[in-house]
Coordinates of C-alpha atoms in Angstrom, one line a residue:
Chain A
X1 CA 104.6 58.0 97.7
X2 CA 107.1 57.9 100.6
X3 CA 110.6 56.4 100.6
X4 CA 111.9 54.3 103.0
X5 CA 115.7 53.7 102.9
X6 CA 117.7 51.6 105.2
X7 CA 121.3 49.7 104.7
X8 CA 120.5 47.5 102.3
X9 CA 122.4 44.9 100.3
X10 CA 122.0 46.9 97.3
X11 CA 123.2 49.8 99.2
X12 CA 126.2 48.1 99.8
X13 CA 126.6 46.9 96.6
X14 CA 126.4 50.6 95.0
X15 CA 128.9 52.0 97.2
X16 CA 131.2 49.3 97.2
X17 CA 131.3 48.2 93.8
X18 CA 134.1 49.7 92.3
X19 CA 137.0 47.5 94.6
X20 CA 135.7 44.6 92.3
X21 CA 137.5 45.9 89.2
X22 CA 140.4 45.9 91.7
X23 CA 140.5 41.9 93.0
X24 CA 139.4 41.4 89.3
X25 CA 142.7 43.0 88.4
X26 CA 145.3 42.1 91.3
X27 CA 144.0 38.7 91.1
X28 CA 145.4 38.0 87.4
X29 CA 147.9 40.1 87.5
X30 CA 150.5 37.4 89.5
X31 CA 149.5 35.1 86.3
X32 CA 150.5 37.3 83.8
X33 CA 153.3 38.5 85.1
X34 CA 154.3 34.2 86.3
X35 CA 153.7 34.2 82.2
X36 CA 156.2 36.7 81.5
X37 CA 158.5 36.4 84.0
X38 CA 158.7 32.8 84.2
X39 CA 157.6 31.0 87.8
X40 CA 160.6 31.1 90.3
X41 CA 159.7 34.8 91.6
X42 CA 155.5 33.6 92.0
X43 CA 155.9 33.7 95.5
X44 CA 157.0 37.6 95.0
X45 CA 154.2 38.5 92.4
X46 CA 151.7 37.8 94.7
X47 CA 152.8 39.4 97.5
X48 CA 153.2 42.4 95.9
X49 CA 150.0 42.2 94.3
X50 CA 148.2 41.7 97.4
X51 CA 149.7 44.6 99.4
X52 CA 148.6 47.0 96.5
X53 CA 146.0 45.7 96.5
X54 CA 145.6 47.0 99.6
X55 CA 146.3 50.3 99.1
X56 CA 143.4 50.3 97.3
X57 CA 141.3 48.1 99.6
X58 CA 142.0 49.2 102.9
X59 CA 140.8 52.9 102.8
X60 CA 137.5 51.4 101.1
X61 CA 136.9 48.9 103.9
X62 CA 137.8 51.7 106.5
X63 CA 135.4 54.4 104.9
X64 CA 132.4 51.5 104.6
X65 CA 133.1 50.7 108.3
X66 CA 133.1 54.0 109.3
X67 CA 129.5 54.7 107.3
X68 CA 128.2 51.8 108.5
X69 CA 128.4 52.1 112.5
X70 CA 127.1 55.7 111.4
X71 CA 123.9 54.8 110.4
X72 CA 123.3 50.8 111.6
X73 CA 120.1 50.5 112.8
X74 CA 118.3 53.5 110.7
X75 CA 115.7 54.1 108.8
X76 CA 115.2 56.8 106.5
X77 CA 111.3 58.1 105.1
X78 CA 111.1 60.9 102.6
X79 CA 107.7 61.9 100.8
X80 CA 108.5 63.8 97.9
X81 CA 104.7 65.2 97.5
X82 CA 104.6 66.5 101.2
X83 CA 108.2 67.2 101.6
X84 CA 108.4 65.3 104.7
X85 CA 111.5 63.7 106.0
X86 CA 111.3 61.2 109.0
X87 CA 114.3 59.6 110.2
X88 CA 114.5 56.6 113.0
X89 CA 117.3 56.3 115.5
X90 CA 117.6 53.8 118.2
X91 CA 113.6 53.5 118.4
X92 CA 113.5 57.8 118.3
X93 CA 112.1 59.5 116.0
X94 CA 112.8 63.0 114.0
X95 CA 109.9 64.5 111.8
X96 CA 110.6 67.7 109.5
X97 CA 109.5 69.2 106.6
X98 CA 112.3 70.2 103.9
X99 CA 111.4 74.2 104.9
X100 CA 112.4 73.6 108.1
X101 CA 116.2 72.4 107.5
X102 CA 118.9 75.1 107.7
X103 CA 121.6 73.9 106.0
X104 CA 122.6 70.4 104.2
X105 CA 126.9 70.5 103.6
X106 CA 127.1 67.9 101.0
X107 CA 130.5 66.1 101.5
X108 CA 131.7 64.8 98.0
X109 CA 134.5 63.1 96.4
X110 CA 135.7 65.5 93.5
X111 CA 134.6 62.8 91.0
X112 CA 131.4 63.1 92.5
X113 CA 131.1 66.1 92.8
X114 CA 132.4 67.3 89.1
X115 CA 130.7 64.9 87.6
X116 CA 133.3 63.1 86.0
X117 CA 135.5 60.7 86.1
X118 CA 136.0 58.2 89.4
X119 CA 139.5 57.5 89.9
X120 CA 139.3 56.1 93.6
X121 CA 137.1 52.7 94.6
X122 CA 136.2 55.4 96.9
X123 CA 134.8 57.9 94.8
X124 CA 131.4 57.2 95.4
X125 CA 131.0 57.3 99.2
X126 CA 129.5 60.6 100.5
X127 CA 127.8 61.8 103.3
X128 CA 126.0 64.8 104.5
X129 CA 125.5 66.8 107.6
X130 CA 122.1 67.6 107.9
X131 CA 120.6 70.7 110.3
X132 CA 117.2 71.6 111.2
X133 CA 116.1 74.9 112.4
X134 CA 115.3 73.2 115.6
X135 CA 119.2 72.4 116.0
X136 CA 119.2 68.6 115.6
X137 CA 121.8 67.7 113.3
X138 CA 122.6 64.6 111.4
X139 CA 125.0 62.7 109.7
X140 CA 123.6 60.8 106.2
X141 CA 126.1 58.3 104.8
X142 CA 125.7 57.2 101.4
X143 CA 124.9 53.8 102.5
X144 CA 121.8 54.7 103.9
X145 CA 120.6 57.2 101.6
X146 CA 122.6 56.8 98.2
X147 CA 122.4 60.4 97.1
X148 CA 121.4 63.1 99.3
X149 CA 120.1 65.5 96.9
X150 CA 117.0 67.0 98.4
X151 CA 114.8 69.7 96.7
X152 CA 115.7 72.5 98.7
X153 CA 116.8 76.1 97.8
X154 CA 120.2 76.3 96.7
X155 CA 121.4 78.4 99.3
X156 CA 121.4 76.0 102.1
X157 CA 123.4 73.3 100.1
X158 CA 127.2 73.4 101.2
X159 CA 129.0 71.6 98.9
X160 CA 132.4 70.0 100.3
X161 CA 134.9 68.2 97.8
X162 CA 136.7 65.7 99.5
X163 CA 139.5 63.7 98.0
X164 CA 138.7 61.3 100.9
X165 CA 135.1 61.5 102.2
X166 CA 135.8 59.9 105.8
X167 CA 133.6 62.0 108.6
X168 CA 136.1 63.1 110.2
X169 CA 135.1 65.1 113.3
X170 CA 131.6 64.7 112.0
X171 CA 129.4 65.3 115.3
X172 CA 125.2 64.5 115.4
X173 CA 122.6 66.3 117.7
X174 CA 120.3 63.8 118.7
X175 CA 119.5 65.4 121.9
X176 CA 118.5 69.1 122.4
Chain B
X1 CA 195.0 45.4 49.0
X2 CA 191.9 43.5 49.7
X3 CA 190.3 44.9 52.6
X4 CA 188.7 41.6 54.5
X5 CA 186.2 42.8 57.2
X6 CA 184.7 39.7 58.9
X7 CA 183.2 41.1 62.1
X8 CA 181.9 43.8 60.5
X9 CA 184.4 46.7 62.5
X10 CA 186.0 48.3 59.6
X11 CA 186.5 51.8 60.4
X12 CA 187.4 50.7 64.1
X13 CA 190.1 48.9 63.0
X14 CA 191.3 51.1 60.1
X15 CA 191.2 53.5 63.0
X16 CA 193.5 51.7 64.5
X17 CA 196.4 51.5 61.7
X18 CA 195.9 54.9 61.0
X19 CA 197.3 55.7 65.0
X20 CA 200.0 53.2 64.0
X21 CA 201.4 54.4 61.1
X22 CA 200.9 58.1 63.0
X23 CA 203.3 56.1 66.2
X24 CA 205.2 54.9 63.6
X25 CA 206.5 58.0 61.3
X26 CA 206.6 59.9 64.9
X27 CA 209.0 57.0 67.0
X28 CA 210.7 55.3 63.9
X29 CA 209.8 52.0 64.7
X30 CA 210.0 49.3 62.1
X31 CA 206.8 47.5 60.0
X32 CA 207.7 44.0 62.4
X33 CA 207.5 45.9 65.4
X34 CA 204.4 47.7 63.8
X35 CA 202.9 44.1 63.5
X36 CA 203.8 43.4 67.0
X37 CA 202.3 46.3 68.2
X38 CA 199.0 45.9 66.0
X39 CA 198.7 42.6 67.6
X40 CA 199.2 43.0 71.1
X41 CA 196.5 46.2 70.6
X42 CA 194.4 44.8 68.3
X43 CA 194.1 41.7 71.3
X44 CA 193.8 44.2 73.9
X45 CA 191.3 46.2 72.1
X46 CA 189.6 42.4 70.9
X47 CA 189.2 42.3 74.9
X48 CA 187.8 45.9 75.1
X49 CA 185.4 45.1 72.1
X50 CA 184.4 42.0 73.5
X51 CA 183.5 44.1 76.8
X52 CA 181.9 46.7 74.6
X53 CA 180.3 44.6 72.4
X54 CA 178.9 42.2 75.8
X55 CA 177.7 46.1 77.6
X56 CA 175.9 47.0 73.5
X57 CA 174.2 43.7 73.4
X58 CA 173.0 43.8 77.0
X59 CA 172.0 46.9 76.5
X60 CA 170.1 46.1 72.9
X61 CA 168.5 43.0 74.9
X62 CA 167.5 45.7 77.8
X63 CA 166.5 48.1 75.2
X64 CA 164.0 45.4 73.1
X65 CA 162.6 43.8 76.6
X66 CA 162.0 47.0 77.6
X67 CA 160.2 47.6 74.1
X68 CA 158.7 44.5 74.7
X69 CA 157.7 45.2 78.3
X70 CA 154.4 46.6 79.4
X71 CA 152.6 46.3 75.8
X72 CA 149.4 44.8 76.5
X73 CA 149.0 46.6 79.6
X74 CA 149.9 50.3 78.3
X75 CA 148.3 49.6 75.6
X76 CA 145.0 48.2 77.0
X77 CA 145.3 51.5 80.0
X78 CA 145.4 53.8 76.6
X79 CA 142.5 52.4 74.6
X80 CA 140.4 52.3 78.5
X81 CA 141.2 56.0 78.5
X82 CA 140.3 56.3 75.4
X83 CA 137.0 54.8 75.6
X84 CA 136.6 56.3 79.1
X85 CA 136.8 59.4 76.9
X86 CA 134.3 59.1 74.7
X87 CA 131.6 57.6 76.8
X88 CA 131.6 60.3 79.9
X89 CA 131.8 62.8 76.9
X90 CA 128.7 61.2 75.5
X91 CA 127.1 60.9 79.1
X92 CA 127.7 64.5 80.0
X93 CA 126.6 65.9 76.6
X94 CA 124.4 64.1 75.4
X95 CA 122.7 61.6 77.6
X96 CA 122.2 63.3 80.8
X97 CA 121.2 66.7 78.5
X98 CA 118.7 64.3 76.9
X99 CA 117.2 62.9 79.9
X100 CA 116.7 65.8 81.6
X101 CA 114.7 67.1 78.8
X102 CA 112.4 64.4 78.9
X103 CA 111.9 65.3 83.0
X104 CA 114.0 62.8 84.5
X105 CA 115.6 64.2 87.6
X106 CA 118.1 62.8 90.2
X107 CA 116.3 61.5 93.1
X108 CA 117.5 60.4 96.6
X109 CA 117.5 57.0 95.1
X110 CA 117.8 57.0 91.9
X111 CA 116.1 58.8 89.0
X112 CA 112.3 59.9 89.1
X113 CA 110.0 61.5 86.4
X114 CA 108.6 64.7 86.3
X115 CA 104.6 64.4 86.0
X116 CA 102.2 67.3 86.2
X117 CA 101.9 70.6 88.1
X118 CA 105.9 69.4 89.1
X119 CA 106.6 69.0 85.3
X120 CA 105.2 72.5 84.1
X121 CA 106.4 74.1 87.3
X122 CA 110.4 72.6 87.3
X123 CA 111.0 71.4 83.6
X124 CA 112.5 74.5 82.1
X125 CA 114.9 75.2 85.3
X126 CA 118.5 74.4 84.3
X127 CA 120.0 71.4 85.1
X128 CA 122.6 70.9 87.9
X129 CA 124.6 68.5 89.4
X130 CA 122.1 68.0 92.0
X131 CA 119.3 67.4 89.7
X132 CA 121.6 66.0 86.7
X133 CA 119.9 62.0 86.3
X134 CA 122.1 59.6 86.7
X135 CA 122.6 57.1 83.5
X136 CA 123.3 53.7 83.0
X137 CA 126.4 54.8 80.5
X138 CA 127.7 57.5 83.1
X139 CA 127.7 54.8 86.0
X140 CA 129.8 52.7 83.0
X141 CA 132.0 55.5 82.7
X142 CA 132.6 56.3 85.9
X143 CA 134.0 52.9 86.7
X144 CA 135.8 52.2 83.6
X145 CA 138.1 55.4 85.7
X146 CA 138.9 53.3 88.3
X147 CA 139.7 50.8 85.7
X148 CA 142.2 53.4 84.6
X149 CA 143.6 53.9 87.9
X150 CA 143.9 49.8 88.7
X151 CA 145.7 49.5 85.1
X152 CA 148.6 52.3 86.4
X153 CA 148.8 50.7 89.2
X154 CA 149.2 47.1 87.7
X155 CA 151.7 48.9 85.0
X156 CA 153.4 50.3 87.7
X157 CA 153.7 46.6 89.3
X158 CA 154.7 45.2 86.3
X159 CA 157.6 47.6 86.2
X160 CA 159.0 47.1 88.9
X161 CA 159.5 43.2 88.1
X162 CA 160.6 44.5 84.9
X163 CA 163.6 46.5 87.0
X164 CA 164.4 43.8 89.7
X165 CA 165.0 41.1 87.0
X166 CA 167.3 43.3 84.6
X167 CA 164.8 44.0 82.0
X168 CA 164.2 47.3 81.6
X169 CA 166.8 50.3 83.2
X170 CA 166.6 52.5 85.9
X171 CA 166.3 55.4 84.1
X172 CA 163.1 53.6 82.2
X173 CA 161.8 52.9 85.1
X174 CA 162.2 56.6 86.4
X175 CA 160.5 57.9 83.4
X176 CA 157.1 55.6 83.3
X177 CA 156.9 55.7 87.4
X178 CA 156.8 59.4 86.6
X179 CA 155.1 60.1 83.8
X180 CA 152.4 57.7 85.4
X181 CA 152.2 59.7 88.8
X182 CA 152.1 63.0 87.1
X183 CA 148.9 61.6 84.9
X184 CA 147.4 60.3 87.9
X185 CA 148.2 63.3 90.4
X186 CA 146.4 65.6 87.2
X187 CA 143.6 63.6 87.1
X188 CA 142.9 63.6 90.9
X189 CA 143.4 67.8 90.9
X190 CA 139.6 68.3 91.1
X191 CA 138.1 66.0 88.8
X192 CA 140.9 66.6 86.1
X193 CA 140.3 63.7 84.4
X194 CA 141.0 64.4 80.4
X195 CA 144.0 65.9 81.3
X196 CA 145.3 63.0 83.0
X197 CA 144.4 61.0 80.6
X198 CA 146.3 62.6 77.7
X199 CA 149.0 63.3 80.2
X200 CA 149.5 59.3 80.2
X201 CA 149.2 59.2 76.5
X202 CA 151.9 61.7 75.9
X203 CA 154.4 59.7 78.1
X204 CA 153.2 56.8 76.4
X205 CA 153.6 58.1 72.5
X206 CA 156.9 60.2 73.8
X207 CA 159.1 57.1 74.9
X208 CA 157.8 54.7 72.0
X209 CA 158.5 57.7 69.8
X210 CA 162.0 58.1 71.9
X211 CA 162.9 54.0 70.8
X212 CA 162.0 54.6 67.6
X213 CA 163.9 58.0 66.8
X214 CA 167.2 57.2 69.5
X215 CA 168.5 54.5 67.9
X216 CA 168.5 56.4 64.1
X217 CA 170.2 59.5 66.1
X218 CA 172.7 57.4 67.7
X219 CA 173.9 55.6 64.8
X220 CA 174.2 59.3 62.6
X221 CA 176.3 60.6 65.7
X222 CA 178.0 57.8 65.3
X223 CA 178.8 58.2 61.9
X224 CA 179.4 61.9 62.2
X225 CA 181.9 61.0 65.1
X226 CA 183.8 58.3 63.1
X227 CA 184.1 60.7 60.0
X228 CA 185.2 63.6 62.0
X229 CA 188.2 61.2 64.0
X230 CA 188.9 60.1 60.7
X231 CA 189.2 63.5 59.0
X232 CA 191.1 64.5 62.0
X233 CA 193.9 61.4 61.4
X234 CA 194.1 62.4 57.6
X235 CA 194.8 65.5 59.0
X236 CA 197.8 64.3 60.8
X237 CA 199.6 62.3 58.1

């Protein structure tokens, strides 16, 4: 059985998902308060409202940008049984086997990463640098490839928590 | 002599004809001018009262908004924590633990089953975060957090409305923006998140405790105060 992962609606969905609970929130929040408060400040409840909201929104849109121009355009094939990994870039393509990567640094919000509780819309966005032996390297956003947990020996998994899990400085080696 | 005390200020005033008849054995004036004298202070201190009694009420309106303010939402924030609690308890104990005995394993996209030589081969290894399956319940969990961190946040909004239109004080204000970035900053220190939780719900029980307990301590001080003033004036006959 091979997998073949792309940017996918679903992909989206899965990452993005949390902001929801968000409008949900900041969007009734101006009625309740117009309920409590009375109506003459309404203008002011949702002004403040929607710039909290986005606090909360903008460093979510910027991360999902920033993940998608990453991988637009890419396709991702992983067979399990062989432990083949074959990933398409601008018509180019990279074969390997799991044996021959050198090192995967797993970058991970701490809620991720622990486990435990997501406190950021962000939370679930992470990416990972991948390096072959051969000295490609390449970036893996969660939008193409949800989680980036391959089988390989434990000792060339780098774990990075992140509060914020922008790529930052990130660089790919496409061409050797 | 029949005490009458309409408004309900007894001590204040006896208070007050105590310091007279201490002003008048000490300057010799006479029980006219003593009337005078009690009515031109018992007006001013009407005025002072009235001032006092304006600043108590505001603040007793203050105080019971404030009481009032932010219920539903601290309440609703608590019992979300709460919940959030239990089920990422249940999640990491017990679902995930259960899963993975049955062979499930976190895949690239999504969760995938064990099934022969894989199963005998990788079945008794010991489960990490990496291999940890993902549930439906933890993915539940997980966002009731965030549902956590939107409900500060629109506690936090409501507030600050609460403090632009006079309802609750500065101070109050101080105290939950506080209490609610300390809970949030502790749950964000490395995937902290019971602490911050029970962080919240300390501040929480502490300042409903606080307007429960304040108002019984006040009014003993009070009393403590008035009988020690009093004492005092006895003292000076």
């Amino acid at each position: 059985m091979t997998y073949k992962l792309k940017i996918t609606l679903n992909h989206h969905f899965k990452n993005i998902w949390p902001i929801f609970i968000a409008v949900i929130g900041f969007s009734l929040m101006p009625i309740y308060l117009n309920y409590k408060y009375g109506s003459e400040d309404l203008h002011l409840y949702i002004k403040v409202c929607f710039f909290s909201f986005l606090v909360f929104f903008i460093p979510q849109l910027v991360i999902h940008l920033a993940y998608y121009w990453a991988n637009r355009g890419r396709v991702f094939y992983y067979a399990p049984d062989e432990r083949r990994v074959k990933i398409e870039i601008n018509n180019r393509t990279y074969k390997f086997i799991l044996d021959d990567i050198e090192w995967i640094e797993r970058n991970k919000s701490f809620a991720l990463a622990a486990d435990w509780y997501q406190w950021m819309p962000w939370d679930n966005y992470n990416y990972s640098v991948l390096r072959v032996k051969t000295g490609e390297q390449f970036v893996i956003t969660s939008l193409l490839v949800p989680n980036m947990d391959l089988p390989i020996d434990e000792s060339k998994i780098r774990l990075r928590k992140r509060f914020y899990c922008y790529p930052f400085g990130v660089n790919e080696v496409l061409e050797i | 002599m029949r005490y009458i005390d309409p408004d309900g200020r007894g001590p204040e005033e006896a208070m007050l004809r105590a310091q007279l008849w201490h002003m008048r054995n000490m300057t010799g004036i006479s029980e006219e001018e003593q009337d005078e004298a009690l009515w031109e202070s018992g007006d001013t201190d009407a005025s002072a009262n009235t001032d006092k009694n304006e600043d108590d009420s505001s603040k007793k309106k203050k105080k019971a908004d404030s009481e009032g303010n932010n219920l539903y939402l601290d309440e609703i924030g608590i019992f979300l924590g709460s919940v959030e609690l239990g089920v990422n308890s249940w999640d990491k104990y017990i679902s995930t633990p259960s899963l993975y005995r049955q062979g499930f394993r976190r895949g690239i996209n999504g969760n995938y089953l064990l099934t022969g030589r894989n199963l005998s081969l990788f079945s008794q290894e010991i489960m990490t975060s990496n291999t940890a399956p993902i549930t439906t319940l933890g993915r539940f969990g997980k966002g009731l957090g965030f549902g956590g961190t939107t409900f500060g946040a629109l506690s936090a909004i409501d507030n600050g409305i609460a403090l632009h239109k006079g309802k609750i004080s500065i101070s109050r204000f101080g105290y939950r923006i506080t209490g609610g970035g300390v809970s949030l900053g502790l749950s964000l220190m490395k995937g902290g998140g019971p602490l911050g939780f029970l962080v919240g719900a300390e501040v929480y029980s502490f300042e409903k405790g606080y307007d429960k307990i304040a108002p019984q301590v006040q009014s003993s001080f009070d009393q403590f105060y008035r009988a020690l003033i009093n004492g005092w004036l006895n003292q000076q006959r």
